[in-house]
PDB file of C-alpha atoms and ligand atoms in Angstrom:
ATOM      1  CA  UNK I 580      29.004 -45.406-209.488  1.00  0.00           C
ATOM      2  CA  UNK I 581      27.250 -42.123-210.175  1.00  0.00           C
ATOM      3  CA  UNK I 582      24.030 -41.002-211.024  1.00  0.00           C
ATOM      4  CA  UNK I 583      25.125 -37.945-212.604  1.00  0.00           C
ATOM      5  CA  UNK I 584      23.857 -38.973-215.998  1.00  0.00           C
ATOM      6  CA  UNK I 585      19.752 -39.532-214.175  1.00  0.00           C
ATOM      7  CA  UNK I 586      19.197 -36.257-212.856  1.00  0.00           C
ATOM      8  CA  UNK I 587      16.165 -36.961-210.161  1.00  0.00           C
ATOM      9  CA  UNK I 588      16.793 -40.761-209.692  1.00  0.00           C
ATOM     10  CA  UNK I 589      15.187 -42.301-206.825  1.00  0.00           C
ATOM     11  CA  UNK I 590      15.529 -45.406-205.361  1.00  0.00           C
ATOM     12  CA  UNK I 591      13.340 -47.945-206.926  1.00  0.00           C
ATOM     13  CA  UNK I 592      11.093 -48.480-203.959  1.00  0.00           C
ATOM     14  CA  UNK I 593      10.452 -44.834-203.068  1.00  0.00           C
ATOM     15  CA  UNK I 594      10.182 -44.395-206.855  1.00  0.00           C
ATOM     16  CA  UNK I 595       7.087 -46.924-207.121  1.00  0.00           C
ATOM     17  CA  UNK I 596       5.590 -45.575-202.860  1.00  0.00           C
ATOM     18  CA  UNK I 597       5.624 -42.311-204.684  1.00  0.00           C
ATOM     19  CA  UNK I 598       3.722 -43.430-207.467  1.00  0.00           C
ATOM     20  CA  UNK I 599       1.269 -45.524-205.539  1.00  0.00           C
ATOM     21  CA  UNK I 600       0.498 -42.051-203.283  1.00  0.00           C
ATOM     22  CA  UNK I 601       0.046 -39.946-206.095  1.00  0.00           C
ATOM     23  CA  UNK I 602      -2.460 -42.756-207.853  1.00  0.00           C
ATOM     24  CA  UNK I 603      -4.046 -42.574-204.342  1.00  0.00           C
ATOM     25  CA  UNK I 604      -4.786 -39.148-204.133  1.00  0.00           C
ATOM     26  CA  UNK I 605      -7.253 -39.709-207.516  1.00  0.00           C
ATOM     27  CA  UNK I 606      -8.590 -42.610-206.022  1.00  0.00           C
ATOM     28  CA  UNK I 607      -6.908 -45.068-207.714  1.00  0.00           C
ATOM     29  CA  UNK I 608      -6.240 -47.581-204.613  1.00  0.00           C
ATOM     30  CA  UNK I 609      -5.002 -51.340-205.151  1.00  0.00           C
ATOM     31  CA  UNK I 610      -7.701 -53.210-204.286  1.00  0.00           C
ATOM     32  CA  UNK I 611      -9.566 -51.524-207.407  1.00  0.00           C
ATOM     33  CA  UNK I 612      -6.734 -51.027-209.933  1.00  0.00           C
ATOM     34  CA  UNK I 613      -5.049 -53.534-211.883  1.00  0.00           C
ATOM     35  CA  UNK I 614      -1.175 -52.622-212.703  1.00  0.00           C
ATOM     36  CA  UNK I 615       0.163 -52.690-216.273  1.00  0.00           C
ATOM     37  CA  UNK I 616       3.739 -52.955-217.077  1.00  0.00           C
ATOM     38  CA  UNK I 617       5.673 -52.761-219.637  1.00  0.00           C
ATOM     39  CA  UNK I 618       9.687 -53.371-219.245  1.00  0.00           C
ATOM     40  CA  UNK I 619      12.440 -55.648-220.828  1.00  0.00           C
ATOM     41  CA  UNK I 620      12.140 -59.452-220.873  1.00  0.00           C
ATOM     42  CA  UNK I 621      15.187 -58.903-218.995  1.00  0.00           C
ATOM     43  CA  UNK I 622      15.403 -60.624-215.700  1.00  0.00           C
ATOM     44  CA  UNK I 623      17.070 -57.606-214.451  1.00  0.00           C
ATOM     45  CA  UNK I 624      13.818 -55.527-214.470  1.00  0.00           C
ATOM     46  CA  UNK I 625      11.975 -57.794-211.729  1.00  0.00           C
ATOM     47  CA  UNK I 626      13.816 -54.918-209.725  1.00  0.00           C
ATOM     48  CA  UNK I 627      10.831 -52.848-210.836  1.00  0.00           C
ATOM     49  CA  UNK I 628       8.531 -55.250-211.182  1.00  0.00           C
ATOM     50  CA  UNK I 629       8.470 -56.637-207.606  1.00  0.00           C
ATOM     51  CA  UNK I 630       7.994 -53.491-205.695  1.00  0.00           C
ATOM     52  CA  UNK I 631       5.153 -52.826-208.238  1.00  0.00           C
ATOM     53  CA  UNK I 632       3.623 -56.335-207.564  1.00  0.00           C
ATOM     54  CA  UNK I 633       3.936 -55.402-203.552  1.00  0.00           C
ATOM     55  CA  UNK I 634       2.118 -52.749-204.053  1.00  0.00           C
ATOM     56  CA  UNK I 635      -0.480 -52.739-206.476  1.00  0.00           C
ATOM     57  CA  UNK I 636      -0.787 -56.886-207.063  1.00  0.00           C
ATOM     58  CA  UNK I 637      -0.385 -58.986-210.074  1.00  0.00           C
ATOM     59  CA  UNK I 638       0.457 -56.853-212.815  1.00  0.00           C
ATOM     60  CA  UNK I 639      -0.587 -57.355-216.691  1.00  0.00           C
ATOM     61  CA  UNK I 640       3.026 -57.430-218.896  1.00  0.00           C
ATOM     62  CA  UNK I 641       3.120 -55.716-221.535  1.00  0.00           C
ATOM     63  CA  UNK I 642       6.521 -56.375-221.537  1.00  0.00           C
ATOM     64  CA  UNK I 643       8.855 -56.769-225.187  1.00  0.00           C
ATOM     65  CA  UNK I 644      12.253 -56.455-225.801  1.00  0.00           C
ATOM     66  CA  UNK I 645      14.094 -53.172-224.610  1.00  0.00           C
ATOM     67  CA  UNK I 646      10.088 -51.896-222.944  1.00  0.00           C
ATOM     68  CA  UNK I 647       9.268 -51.851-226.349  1.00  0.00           C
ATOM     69  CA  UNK I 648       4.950 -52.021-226.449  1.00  0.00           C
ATOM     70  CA  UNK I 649       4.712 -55.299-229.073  1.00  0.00           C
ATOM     71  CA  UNK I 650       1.603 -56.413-227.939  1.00  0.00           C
ATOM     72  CA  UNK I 651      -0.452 -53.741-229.634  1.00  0.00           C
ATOM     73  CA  UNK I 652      -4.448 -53.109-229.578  1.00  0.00           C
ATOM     74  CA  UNK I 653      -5.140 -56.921-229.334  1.00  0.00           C
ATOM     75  CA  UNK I 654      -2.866 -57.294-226.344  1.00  0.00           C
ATOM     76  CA  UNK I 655      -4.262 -54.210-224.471  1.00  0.00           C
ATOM     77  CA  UNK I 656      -7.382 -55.284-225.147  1.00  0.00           C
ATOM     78  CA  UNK I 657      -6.684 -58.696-223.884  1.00  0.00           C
ATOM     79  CA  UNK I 658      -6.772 -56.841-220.249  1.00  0.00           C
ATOM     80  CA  UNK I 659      -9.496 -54.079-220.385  1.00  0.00           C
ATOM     81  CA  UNK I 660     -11.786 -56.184-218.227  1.00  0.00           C
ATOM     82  CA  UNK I 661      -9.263 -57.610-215.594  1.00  0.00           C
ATOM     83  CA  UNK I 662      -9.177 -54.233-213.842  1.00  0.00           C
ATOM     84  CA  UNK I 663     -11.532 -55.115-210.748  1.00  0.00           C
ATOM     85  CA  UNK I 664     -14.629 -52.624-211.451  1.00  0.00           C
ATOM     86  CA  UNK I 665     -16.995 -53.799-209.222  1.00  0.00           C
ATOM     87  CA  UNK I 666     -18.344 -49.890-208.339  1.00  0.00           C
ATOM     88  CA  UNK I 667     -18.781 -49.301-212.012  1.00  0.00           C
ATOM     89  CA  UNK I 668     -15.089 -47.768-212.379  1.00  0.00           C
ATOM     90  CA  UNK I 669     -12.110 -49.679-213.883  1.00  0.00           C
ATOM     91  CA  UNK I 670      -8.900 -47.933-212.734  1.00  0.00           C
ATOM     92  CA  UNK I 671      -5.502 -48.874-214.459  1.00  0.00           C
ATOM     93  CA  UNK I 672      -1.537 -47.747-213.353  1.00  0.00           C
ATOM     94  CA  UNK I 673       0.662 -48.225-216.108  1.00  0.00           C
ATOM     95  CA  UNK I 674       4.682 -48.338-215.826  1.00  0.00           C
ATOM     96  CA  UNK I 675       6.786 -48.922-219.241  1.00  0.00           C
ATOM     97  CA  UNK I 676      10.285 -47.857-219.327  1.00  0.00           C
ATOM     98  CA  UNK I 677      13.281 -48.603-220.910  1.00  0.00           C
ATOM     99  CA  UNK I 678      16.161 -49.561-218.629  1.00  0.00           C
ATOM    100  CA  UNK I 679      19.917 -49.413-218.322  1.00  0.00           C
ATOM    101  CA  UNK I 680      23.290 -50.134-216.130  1.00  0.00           C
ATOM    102  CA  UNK I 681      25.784 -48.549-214.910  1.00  0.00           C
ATOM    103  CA  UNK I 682      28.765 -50.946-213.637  1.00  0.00           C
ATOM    104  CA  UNK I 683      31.072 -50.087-210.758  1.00  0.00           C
ATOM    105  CA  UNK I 684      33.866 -48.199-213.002  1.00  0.00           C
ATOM    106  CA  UNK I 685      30.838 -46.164-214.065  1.00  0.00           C
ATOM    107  CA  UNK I 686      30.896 -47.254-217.534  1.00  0.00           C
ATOM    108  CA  UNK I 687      26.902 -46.419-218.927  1.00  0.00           C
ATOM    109  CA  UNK I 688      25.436 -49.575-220.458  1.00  0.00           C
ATOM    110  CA  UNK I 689      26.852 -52.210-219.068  1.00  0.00           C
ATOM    111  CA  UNK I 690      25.970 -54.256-215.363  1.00  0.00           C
ATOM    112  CA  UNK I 691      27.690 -57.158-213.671  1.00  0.00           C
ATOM    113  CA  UNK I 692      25.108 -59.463-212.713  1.00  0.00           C
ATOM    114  CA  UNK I 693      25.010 -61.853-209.760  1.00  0.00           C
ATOM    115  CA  UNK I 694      26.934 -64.953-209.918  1.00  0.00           C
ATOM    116  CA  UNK I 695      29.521 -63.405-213.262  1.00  0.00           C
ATOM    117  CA  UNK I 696      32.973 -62.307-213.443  1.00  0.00           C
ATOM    118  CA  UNK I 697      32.526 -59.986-216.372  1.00  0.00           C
ATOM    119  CA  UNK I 698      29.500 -57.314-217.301  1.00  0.00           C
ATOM    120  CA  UNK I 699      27.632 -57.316-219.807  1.00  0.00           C
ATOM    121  CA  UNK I 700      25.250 -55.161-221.546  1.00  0.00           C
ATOM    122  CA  UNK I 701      21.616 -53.710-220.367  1.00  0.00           C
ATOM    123  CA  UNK I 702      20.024 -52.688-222.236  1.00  0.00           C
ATOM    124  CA  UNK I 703      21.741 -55.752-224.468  1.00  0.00           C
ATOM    125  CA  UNK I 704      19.107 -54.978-227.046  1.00  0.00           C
ATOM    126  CA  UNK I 705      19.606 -51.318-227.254  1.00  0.00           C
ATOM    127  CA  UNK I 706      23.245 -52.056-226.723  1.00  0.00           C
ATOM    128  CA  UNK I 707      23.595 -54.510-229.409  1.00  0.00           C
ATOM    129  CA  UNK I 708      21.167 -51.643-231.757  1.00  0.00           C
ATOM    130  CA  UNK I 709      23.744 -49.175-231.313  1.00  0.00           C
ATOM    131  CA  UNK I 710      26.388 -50.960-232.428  1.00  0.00           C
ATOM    132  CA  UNK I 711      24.659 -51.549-235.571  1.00  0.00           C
ATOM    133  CA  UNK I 712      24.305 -47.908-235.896  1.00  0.00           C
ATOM    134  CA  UNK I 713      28.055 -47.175-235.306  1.00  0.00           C
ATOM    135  CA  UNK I 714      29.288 -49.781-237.770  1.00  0.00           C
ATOM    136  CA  UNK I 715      26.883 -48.236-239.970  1.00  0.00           C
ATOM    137  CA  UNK I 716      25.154 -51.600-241.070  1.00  0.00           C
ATOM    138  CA  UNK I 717      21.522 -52.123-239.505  1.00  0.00           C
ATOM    139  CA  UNK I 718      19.492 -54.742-241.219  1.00  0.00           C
ATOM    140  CA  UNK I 719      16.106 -52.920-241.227  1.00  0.00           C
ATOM    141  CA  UNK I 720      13.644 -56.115-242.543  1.00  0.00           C
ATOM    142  CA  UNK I 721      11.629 -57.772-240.522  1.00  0.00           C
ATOM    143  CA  UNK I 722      13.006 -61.362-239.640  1.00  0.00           C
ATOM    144  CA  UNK I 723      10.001 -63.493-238.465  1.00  0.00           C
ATOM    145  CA  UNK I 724      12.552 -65.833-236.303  1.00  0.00           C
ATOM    146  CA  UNK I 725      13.653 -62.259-234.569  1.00  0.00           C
ATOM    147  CA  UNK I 726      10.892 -60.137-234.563  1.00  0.00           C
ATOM    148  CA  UNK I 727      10.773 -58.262-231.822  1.00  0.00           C
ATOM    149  CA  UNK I 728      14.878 -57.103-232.334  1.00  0.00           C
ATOM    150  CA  UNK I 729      13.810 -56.432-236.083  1.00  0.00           C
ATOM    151  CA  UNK I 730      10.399 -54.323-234.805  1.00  0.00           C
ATOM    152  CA  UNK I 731      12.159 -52.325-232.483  1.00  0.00           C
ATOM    153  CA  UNK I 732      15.327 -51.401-234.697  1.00  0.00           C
ATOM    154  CA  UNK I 733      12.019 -49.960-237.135  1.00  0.00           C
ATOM    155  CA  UNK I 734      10.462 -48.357-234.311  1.00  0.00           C
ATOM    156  CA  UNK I 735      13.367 -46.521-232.951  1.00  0.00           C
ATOM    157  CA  UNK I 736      15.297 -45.992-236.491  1.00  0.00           C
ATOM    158  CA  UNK I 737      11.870 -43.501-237.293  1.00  0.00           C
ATOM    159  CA  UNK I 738      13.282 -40.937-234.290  1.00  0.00           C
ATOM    160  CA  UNK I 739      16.525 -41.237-235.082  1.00  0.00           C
ATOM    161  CA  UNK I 740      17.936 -38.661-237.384  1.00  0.00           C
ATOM    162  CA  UNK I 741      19.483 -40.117-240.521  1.00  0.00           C
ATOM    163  CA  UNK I 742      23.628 -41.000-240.141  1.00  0.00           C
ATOM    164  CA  UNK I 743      23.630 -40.226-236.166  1.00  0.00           C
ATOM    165  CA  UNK I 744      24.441 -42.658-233.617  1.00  0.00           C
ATOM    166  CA  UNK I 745      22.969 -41.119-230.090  1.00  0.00           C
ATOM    167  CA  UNK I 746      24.721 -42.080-226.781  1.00  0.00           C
ATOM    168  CA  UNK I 747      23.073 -44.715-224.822  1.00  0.00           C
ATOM    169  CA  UNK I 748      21.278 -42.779-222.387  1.00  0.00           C
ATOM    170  CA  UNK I 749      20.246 -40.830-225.752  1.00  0.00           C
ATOM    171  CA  UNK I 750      19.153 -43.811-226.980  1.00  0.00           C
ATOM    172  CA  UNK I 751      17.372 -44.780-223.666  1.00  0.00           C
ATOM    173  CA  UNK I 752      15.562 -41.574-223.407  1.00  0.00           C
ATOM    174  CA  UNK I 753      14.526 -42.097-227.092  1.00  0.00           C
ATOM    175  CA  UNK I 754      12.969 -45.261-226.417  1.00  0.00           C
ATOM    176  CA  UNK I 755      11.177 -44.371-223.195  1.00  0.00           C
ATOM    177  CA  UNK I 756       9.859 -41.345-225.184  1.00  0.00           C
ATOM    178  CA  UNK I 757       9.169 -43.974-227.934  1.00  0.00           C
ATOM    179  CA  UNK I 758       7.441 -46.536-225.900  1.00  0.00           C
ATOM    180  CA  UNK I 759       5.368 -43.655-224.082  1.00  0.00           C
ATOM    181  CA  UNK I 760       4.083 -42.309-227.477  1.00  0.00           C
ATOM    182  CA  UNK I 761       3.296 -46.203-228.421  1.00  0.00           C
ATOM    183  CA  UNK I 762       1.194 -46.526-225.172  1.00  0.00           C
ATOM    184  CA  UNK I 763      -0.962 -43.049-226.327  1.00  0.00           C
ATOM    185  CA  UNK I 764      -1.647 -43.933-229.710  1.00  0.00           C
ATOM    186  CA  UNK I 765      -2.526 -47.821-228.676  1.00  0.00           C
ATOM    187  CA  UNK I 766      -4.725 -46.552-225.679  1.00  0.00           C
ATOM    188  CA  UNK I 767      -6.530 -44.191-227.669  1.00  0.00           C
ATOM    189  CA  UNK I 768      -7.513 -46.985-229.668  1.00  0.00           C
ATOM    190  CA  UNK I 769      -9.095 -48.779-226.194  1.00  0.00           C
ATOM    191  CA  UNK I 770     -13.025 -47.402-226.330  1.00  0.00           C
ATOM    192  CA  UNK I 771     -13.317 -48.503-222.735  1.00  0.00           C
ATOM    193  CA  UNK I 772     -10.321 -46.794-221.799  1.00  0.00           C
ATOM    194  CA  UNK I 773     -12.004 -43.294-222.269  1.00  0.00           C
ATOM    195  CA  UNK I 774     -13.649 -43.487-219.217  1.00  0.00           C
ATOM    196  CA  UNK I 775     -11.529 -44.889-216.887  1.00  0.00           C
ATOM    197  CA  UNK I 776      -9.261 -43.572-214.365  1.00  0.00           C
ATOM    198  CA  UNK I 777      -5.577 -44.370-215.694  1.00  0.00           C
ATOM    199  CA  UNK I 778      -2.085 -43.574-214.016  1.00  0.00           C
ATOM    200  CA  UNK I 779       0.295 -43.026-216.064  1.00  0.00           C
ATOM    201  CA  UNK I 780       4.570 -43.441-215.422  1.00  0.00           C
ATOM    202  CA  UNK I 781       7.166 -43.271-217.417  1.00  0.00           C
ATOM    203  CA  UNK I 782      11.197 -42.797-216.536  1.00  0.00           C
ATOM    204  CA  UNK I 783      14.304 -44.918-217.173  1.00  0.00           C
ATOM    205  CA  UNK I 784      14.914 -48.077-214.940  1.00  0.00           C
ATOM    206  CA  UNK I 785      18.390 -48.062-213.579  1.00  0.00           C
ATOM    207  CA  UNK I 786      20.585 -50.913-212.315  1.00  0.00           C
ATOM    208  CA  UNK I 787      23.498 -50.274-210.088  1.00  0.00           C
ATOM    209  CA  UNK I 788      25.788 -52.453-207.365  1.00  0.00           C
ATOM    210  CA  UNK I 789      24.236 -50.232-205.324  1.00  0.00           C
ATOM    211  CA  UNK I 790      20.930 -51.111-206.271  1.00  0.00           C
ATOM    212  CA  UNK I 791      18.048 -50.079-208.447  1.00  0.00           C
ATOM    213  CA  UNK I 792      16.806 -46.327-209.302  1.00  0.00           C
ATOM    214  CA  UNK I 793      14.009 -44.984-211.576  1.00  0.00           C
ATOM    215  CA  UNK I 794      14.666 -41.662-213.132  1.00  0.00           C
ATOM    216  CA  UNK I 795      11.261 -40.462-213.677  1.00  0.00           C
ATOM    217  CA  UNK I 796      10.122 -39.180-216.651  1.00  0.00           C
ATOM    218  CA  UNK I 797       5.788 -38.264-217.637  1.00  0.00           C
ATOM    219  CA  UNK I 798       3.893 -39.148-214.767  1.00  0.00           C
ATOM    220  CA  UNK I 799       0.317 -38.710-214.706  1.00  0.00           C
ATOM    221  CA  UNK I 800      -3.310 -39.697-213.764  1.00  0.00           C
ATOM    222  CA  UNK I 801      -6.411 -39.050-215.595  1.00  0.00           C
ATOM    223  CA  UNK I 802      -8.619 -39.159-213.895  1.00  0.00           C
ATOM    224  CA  UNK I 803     -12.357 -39.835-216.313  1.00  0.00           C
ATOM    225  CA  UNK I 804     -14.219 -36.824-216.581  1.00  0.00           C
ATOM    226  CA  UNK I 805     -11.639 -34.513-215.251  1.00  0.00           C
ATOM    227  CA  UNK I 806      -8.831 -34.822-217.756  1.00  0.00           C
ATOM    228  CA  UNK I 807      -5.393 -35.728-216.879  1.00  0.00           C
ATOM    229  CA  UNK I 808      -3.037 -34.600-213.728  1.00  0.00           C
ATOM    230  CA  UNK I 809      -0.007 -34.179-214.157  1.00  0.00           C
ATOM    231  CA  UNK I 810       2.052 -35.685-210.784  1.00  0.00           C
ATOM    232  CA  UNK I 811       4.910 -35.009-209.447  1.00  0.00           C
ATOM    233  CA  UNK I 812       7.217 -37.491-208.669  1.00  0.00           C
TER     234      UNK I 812
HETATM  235 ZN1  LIG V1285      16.890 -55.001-221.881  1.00  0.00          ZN
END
């Protein structure tokens, strides 16, 4: 197993302390923050989730197929007064992230999971995308009895160029990039977002034998009134 493809990869736990320190040092603290994430449906990506639940509590899920951010202005307005706010302040950390595997003959893409004999794909959505855009056939309509397959081959197809079929961690880092831009444009939307205190992480989730890793990618916290931080991770 190698991590040669996730330059910076840190174990998932140290991944999410390092977060929580960073979000600490802008006053963001658990007790007054309410986490936000935004992974696959896949079971796999409790990984993440459960270190961020030990650390910051309950979170709000965003979560859609592949990390893609489905649940729009409604949804993230469905939590803008959950974040606990009793000093006047609401403070939010948000993690949303694609993920992938990497199975013990290093092959990018695919995991064996507990209890099977053979791997299988992760991300299986972004897995099972791809292969539409090898064979060349990708059904771009919107299918109400698969909807969030058909809105994330749209959503993705728009940063891919025309006739090219990226490699999987391509296609990973497009759809972290992807689901990052989503979160902007949806938060700018959020009037009481603009003045409150807001961490910020993005990265690829990875799953190994050897356990779980987050790459990170944009990691910030803006902090209202003073702009945004960038952190380093
Ligand atoms: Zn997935």
């Amino acid at each position: 197993m190698s991590l040669d493809a996730f330059p910076g990869a840190l174990r998932v736990e140290d991944y999410v302390k390092r977060t929580y320190d960073a979000c600490l040092q802008h006053g963001l603290v658990s007790e007054k923050t309410l986490a936000m994430v935004g992974v696959c449906r896949d079971e796999l990506t409790d990984a993440l989730t459960e270190p961020i639940r030990a650390a910051w509590g309950p979170p709000f899920r965003m979560s859609g197929m592949a990390g893609m951010l489905f649940l729009g202005q409604a949804g993230l307005r469905a939590a803008q007064f959950h974040a606990p706010g009793a000093d006047g302040r609401q403070r939010y950390v948000v993690y949303a992230m694609p993920h992938i595997g990497i199975d013990d003959d290093g092959r990018v893409g695919y995991v064996h999971r507990p209890g099977q004999d053979v791997t299988t794909t992760a991300c299986g959505a972004l897995m099972a995308f791809r292969s539409e855009l090898e064979s060349g056939r990708v059904n771009s309509e919107v299918d109400p009895y698969d909807l969030e397959m058909s809105l994330m081959r749209q959503r993705l197809l728009r940063s891919i160029s025309y006739g090219t079929v990226p490699s999987i961690v391509g296609l990973t880092t497009i759809a972290r990039d992807v689901i990052l831009d989503d979160l902007g444009r949806t938060a700018a939307r959020m009037h009481s977002w603009s003045g409150a205190d807001i961490g910020v992480f993005s990265g690829i989730h990875i799953h190994t034998s050897d356990g779980d890793y987050v790459q990170p990618g944009h990691s910030s916290v803006r902090v209202a009134g003073s702009g945004d931080n960038p952190v380093d991770i």
